[in-house]
Short mmCIF file of C-alpha atoms and ligand atoms in Angstrom, two decimals:
data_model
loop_
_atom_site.label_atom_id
_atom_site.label_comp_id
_atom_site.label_asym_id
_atom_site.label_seq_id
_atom_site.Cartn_x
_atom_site.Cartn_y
_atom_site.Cartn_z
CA UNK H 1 74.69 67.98 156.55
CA UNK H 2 72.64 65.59 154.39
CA UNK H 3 74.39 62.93 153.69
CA UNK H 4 74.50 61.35 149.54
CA UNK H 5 73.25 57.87 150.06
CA UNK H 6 75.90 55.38 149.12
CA UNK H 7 75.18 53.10 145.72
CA UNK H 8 74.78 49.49 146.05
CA UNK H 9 77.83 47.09 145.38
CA UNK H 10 78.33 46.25 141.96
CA UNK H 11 79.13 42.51 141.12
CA UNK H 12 82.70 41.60 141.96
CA UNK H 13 82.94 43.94 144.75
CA UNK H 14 82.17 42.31 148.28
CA UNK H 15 81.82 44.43 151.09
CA UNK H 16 81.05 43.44 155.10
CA UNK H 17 77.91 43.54 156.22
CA UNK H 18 79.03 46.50 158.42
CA UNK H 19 81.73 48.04 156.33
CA UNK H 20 80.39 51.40 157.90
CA UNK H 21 83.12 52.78 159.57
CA UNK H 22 84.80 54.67 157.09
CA UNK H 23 81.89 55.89 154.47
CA UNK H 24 84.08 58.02 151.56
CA UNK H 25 80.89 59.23 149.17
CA UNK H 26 81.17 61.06 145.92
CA UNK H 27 83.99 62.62 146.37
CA UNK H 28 85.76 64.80 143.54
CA UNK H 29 88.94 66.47 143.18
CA UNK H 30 90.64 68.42 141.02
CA UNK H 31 93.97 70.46 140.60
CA UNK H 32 94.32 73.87 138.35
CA UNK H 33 91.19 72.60 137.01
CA UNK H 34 92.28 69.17 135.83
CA UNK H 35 89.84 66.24 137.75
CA UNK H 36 91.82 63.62 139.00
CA UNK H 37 88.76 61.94 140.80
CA UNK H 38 85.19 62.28 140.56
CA UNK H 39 82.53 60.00 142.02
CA UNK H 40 84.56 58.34 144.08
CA UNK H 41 82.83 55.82 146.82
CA UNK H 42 84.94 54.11 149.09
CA UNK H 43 83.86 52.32 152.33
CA UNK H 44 85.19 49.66 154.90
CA UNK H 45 84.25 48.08 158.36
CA UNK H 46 86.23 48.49 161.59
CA UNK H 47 89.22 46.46 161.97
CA UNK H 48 89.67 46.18 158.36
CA UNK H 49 93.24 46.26 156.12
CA UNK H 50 92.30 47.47 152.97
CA UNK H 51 94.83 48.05 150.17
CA UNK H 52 94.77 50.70 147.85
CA UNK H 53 96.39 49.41 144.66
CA UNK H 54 97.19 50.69 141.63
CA UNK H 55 99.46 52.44 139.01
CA UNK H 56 101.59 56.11 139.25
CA UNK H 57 99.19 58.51 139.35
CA UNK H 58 95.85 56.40 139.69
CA UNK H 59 94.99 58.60 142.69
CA UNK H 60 95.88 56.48 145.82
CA UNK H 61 97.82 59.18 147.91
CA UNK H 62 95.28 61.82 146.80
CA UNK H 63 92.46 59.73 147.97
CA UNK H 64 94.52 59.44 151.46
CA UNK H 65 94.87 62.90 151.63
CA UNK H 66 91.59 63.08 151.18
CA UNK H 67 90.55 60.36 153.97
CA UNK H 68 93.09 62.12 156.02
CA UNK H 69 92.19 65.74 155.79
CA UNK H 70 95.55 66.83 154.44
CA UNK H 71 93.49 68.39 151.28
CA UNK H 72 90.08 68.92 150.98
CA UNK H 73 87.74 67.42 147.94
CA UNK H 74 86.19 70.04 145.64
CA UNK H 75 82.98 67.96 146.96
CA UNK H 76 82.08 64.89 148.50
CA UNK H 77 81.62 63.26 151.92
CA UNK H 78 84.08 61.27 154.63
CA UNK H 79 82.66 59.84 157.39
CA UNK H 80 84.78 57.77 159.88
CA UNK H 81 82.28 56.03 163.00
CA UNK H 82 79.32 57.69 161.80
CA UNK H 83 80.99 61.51 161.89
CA UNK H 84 80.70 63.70 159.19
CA UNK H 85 84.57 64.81 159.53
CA UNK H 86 85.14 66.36 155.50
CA UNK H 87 85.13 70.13 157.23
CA UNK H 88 87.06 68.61 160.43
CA UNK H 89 90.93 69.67 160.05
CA UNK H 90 93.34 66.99 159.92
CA UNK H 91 94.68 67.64 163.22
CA UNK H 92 91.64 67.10 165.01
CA UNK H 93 90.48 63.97 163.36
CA UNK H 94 92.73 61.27 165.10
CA UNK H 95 93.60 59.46 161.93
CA UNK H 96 97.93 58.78 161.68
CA UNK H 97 99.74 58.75 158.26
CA UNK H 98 103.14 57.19 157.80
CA UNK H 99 104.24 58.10 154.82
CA UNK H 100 107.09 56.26 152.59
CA UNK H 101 110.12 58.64 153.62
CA UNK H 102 109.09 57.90 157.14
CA UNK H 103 109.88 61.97 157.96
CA UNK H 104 111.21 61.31 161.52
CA UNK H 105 113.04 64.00 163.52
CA UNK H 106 116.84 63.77 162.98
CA UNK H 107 117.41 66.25 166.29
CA UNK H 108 115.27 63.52 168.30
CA UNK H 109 116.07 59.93 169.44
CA UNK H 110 113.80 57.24 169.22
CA UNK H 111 111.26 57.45 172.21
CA UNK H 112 111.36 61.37 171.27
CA UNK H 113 109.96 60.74 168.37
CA UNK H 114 106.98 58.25 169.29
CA UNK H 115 106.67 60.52 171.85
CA UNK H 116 106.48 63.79 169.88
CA UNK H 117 102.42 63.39 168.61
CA UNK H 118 101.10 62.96 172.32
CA UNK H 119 103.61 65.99 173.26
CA UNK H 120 102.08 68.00 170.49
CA UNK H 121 98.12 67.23 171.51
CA UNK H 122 99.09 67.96 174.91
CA UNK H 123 98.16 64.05 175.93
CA UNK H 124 100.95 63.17 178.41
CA UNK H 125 99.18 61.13 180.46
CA UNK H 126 101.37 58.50 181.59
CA UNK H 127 103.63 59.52 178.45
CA UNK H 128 106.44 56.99 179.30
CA UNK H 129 104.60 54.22 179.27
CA UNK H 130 102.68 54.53 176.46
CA UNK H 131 105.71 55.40 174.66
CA UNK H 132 107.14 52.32 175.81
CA UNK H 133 104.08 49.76 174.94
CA UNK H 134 104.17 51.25 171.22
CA UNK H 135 108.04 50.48 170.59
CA UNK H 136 107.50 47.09 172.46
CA UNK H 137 104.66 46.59 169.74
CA UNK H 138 107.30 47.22 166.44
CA UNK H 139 110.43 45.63 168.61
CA UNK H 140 111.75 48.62 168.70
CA UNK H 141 112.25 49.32 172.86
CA UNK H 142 116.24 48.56 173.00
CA UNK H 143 116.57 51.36 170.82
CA UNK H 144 114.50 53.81 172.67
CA UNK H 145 117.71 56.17 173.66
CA UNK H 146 119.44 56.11 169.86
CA UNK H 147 119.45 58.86 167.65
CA UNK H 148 117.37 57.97 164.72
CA UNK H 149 119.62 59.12 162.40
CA UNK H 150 122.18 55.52 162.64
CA UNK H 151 119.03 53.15 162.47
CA UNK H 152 118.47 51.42 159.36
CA UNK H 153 115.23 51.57 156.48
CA UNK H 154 113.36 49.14 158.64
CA UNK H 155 114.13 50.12 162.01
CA UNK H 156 113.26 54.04 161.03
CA UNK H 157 110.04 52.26 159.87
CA UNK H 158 109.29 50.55 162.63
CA UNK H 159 109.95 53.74 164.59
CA UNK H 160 107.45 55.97 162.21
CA UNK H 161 104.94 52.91 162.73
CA UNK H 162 105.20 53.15 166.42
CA UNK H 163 105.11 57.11 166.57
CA UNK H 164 101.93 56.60 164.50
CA UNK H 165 99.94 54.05 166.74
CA UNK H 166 100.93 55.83 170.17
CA UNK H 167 98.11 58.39 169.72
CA UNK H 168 95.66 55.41 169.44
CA UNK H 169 94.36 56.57 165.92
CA UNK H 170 91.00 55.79 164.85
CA UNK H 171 92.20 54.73 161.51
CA UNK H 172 95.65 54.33 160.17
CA UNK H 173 97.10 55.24 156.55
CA UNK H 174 100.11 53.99 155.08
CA UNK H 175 101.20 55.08 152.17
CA UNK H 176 103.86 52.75 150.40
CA UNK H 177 105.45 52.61 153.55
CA UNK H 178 107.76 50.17 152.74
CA UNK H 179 108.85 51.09 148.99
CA UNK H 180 112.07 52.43 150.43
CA UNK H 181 112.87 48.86 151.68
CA UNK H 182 114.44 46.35 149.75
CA UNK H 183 113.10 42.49 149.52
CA UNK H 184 113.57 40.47 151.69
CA UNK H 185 113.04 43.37 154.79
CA UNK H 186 109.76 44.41 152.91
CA UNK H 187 108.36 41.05 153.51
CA UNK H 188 109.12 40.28 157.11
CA UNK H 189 108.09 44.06 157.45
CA UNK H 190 104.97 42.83 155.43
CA UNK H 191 104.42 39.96 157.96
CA UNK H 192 105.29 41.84 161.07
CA UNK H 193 102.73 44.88 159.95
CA UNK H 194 99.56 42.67 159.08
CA UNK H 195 99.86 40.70 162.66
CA UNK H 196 100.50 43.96 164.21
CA UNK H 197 97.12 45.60 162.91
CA UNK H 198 95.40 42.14 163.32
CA UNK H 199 96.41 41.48 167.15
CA UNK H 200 95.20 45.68 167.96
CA UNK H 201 91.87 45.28 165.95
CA UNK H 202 93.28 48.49 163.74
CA UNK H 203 91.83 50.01 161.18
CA UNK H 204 93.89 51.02 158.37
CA UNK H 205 94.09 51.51 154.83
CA UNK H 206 97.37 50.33 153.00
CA UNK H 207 98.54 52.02 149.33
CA UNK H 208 101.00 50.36 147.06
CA UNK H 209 101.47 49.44 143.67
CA UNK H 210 102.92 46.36 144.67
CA UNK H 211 100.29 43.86 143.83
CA UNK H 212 101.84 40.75 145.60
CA UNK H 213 101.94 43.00 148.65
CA UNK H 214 98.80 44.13 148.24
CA UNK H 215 97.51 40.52 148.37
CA UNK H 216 99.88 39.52 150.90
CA UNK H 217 98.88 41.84 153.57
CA UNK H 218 94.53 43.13 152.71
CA UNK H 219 91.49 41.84 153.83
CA UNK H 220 90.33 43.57 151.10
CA UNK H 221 92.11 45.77 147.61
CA UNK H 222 90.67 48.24 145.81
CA UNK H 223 91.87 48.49 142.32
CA UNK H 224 92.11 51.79 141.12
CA UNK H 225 92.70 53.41 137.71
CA UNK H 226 92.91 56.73 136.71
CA UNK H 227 91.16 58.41 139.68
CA UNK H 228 88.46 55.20 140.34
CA UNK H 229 88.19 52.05 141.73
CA UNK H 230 88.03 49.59 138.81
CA UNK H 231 87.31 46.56 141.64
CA UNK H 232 86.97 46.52 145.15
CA UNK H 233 87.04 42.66 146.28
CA UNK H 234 89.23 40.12 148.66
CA UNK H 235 92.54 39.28 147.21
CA UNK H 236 91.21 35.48 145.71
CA UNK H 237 88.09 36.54 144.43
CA UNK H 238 90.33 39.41 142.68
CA UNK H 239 92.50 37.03 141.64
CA UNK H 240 90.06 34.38 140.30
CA UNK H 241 87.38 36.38 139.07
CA UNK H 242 88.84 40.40 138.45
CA UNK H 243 86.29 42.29 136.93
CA UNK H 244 87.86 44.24 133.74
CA UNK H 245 90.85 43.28 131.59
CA UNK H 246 93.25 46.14 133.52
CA UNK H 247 92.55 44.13 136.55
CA UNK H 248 93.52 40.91 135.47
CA UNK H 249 96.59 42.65 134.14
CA UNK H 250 97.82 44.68 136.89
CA UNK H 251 97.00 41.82 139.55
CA UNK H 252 99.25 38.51 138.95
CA UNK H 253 100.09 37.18 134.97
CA UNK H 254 97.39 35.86 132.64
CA UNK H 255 97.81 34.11 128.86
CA UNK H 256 96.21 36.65 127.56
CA UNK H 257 94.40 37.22 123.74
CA UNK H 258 92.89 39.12 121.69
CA UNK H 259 90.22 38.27 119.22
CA UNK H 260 86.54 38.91 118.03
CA UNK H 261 82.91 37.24 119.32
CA UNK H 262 82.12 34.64 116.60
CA UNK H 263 79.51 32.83 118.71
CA UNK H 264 77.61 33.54 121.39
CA UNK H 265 74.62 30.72 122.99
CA UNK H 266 73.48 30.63 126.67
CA UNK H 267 76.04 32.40 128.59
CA UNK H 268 78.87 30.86 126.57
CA UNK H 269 80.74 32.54 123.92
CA UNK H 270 83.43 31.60 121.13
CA UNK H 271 85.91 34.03 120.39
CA UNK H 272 88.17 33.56 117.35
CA UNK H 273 91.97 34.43 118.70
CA UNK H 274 95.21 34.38 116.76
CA UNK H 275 95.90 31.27 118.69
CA UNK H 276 92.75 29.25 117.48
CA UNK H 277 88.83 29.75 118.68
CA UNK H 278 88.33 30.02 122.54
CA UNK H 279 85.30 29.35 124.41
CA UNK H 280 84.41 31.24 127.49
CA UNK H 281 80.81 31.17 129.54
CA UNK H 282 80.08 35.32 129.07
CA UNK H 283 77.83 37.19 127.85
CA UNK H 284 79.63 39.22 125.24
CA UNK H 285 77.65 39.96 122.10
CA UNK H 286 78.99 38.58 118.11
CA UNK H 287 80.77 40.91 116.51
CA UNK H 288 82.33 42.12 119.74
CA UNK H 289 85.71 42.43 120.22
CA UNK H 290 87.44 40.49 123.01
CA UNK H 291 90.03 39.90 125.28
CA UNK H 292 90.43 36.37 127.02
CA UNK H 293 92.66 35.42 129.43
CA UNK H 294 93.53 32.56 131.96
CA UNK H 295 95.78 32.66 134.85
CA UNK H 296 98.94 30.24 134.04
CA UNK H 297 99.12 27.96 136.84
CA UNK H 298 95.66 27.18 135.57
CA UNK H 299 97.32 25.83 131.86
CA UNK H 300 98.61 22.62 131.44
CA UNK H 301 101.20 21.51 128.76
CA UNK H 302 101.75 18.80 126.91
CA UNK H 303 98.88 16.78 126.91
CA UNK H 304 98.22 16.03 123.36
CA UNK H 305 94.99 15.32 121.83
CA UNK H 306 91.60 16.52 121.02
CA UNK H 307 90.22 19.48 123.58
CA UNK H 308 87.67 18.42 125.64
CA UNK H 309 83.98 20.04 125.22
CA UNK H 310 85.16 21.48 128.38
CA UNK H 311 88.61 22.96 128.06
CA UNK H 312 90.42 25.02 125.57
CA UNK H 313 93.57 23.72 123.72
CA UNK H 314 95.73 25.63 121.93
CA UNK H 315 98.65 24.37 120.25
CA UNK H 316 101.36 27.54 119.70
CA UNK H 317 105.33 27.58 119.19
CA UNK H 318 107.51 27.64 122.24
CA UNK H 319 109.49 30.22 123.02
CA UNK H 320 111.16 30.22 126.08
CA UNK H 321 111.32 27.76 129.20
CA UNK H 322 111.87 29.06 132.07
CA UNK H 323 113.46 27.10 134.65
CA UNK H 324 112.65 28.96 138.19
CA UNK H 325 113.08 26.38 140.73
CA UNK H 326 109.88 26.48 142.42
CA UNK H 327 108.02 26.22 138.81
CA UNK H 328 108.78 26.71 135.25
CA UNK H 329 107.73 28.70 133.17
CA UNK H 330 106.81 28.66 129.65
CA UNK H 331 106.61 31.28 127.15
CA UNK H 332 105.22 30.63 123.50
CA UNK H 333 105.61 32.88 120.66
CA UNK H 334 102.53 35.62 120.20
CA UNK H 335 101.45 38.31 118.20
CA UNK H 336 101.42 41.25 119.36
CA UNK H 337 99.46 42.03 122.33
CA UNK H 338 98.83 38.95 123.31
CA UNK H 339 100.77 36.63 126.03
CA UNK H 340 100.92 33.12 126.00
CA UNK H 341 102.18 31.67 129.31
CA UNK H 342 101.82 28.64 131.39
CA UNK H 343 103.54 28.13 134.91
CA UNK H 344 104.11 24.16 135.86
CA UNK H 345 105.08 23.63 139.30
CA UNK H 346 108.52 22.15 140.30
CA UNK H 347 111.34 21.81 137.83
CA UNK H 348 110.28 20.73 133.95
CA UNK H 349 112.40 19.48 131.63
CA UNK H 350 111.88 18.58 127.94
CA UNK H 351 110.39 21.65 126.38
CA UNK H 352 112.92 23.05 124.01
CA UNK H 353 112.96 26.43 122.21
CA UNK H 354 111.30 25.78 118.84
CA UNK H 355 108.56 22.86 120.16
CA UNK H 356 105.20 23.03 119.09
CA UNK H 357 103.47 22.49 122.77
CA UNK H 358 99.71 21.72 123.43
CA UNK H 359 98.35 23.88 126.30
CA UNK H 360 94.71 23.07 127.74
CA UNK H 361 92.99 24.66 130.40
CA UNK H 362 89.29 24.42 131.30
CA UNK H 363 86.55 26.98 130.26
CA UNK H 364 85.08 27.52 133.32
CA UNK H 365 88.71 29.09 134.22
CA UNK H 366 89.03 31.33 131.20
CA UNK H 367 88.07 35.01 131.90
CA UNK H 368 86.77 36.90 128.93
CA UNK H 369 86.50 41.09 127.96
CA UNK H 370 84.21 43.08 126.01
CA UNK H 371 86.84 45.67 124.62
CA UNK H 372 87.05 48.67 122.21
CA UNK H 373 87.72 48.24 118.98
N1 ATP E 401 99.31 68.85 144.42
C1 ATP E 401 99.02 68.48 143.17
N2 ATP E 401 98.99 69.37 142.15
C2 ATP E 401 98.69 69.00 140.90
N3 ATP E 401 98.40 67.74 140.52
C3 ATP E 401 98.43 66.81 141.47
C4 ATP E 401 98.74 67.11 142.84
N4 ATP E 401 98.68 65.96 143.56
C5 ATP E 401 98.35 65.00 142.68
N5 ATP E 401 98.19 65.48 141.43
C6 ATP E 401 97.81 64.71 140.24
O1 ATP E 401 96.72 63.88 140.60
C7 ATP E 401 96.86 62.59 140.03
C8 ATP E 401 96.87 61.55 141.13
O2 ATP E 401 98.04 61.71 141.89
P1 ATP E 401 98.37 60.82 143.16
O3 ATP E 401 99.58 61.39 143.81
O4 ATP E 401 97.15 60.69 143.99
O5 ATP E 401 98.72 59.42 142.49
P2 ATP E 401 99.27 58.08 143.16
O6 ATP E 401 98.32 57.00 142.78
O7 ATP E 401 99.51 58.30 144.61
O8 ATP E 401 100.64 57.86 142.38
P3 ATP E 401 102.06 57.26 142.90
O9 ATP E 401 101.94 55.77 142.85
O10 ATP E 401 103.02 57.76 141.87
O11 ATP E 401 102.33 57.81 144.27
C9 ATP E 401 98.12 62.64 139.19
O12 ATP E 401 97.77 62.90 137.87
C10 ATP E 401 98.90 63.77 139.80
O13 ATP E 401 99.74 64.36 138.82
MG1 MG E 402 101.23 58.27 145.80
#
């Protein structure tokens, strides 16, 4: 089959040298004739984590399915280690899915259940053991005699996790494994998962739409909306530098306003806020209208004075202080649509409902937006 040739990255998205293995090209889908993905391009290197991320109904589990052979795509391309496998069922591809409600067999105990995916390809080689080795990898080998039914959310986990690496897939999908899991367990699960796939050199792809998970645990996220990938980048460069507005919204806070192009000279442009004029180095032409944003650890408060030609200072009521321990946070009053927030580090006192504040932050950290009128 010939083989669409895969478009260049655009800026923002960084991709490995040899982020080969898994090659998803134009793919479309659609259900009773509604398309919930078209032109879709998605591709990583072995040994990658790559997250999926976005909101209900962006398109992440479809776009597993997809990957996994579970549905096929109306048209489109998957290639996993240079095999064309989008007419290969999903049984024969060697790719594992744990899915969030884990689906273990109540009737089986715990090895029975690792065990049950070799049983089923007829690979019993030396069953035992390898049975064995994958509950030693998720911790899980006291419990190989229990009946799953009296283990807890993250022990059933760790069990589905283990029942999924025993085949030795060639690529691993997760999908929101752990939303079932509260906290605290989510993280160390979190922790435990990511040095799992590191230490085994496993490929796998990730989906949640938790975005501190997401950048806890990826090499890499791809930041979907509504059936395409709005940014595909490491989790800092997403952080520092995300491509469109919905990105800089759905991954971490931002002060955040809305306003209109007023200048625009040499990379740099002005745009005139509710908060005061805000200079940012884009290219966005006058007239335009804007979003800007900043992320709020970035923001400092208090200092009084002029700006600097190389920060912006704006100068709005306070709203709220919020006293978190770790930092505090500061909330000023906003029109609608827009967010102004700045996060101090440690415990800060002396900012009282009420206050005028100054808040200053430097230009080369404000992000700015082209958006519809
Ligand atoms: N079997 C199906 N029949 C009809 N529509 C479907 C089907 N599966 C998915 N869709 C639609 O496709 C779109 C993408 O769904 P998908 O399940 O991939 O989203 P998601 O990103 O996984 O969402 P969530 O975070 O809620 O799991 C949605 O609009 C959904 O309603
Ligand atoms: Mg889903």
């Amino acid at each position: 089959m010939q083989m669409q040739p895969l478009p260049a990255p655009k800026a923002g998205e960084t991709w490995p040298a040899d982020a080969r293995y898994l090659e998803v090209s134009m793919v479309r889908k659609s259900f009773h004739g509604v398309t919930v993905m078209e032109g879709m391009n998605f591709r990583m290197a072995r040994g990658e984590l790559v997250s999926l991320l976005g909101p209900s109904g962006c398109g992440k589990t479809t776009l597993l399915r997809v990957i996994a052979g579970l549905m096929s795509p109306d048209s489109g391309d998957v290639v996993l280690g240079g095999r064309n496998i989008t007419q290969i069922p999903a049984h024969r591809r060697n790719i594992s899915v744990v899915f969030q409600n884990y689906a273990l067999f109540p009737h089986l105990n715990v090895a029975e259940n690792v065990a049950f995916g070799l049983k089923a390809r007829g690979d019993t080689a030396d069953l035992q053991g390898r049975v064995a080795e994958a509950l030693d990898l998720v911790r899980m080998q006291a419990f190989a005699d229990k009946s799953v039914t009296g283990l807890s959310g993250g022990q059933q986990q760790r069990v589905a996790v283990a029942r999924a690496l025993v085949v030795r897939p060639d690529l691993l999908l997760l999908d929101e494994p752990f939303s079932a899991l509260d906290r605290k367990l989510r993280e160390t699960m979190q922790v435990e998962l990511k040095s799992l796939l590191r230490d085994r050199g496993i490929t796998a792809i990730f989906v949640t739409h938790d975005q501190e998970e997401a950048l806890g645990v990826s090499d890499r996220i791809a930041v979907m909306n509504a059936g395409r990938i709005e940014q595909f980048a490491d989790p800092s460069t997403l952080y520092a530098r995300p491509e469109t507005p919905f990105v800089m919204d759905f991954v971490g806070l931002s002060l955040r306003l809305r306003g209109r192009v007023v200048d625009q000279r040499g990379g740099t442009c002005v745009i005139d806020t509710a908060e005061g004029r805000i200079t940012a180095r884009a290219d966005l032409g006058v007239g335009a209208m804007a979003v800007v944003g900043v992320r709020p650890e970035l923001v400092r408060a208090g200092a009084v004075g002029d700006a600097a030609p190389d920060r912006n200072l704006i100068t709005p009521v306070l709203e709220d202080a919020m006293v978190l321990g770790s930092k505090t946070i500061l909330h000023a009053r906003a029109t609608e649509g827009d967010r102004v927030i700045c996060e101090l580090s440690g415990i800060r006192q002396g900012f009282s409902r009420g206050d005028r504040v100054t808040l200053d932050w430097a230009v080369a950290d404000t992000l700015a937006y082209e958006v519809a009128p």
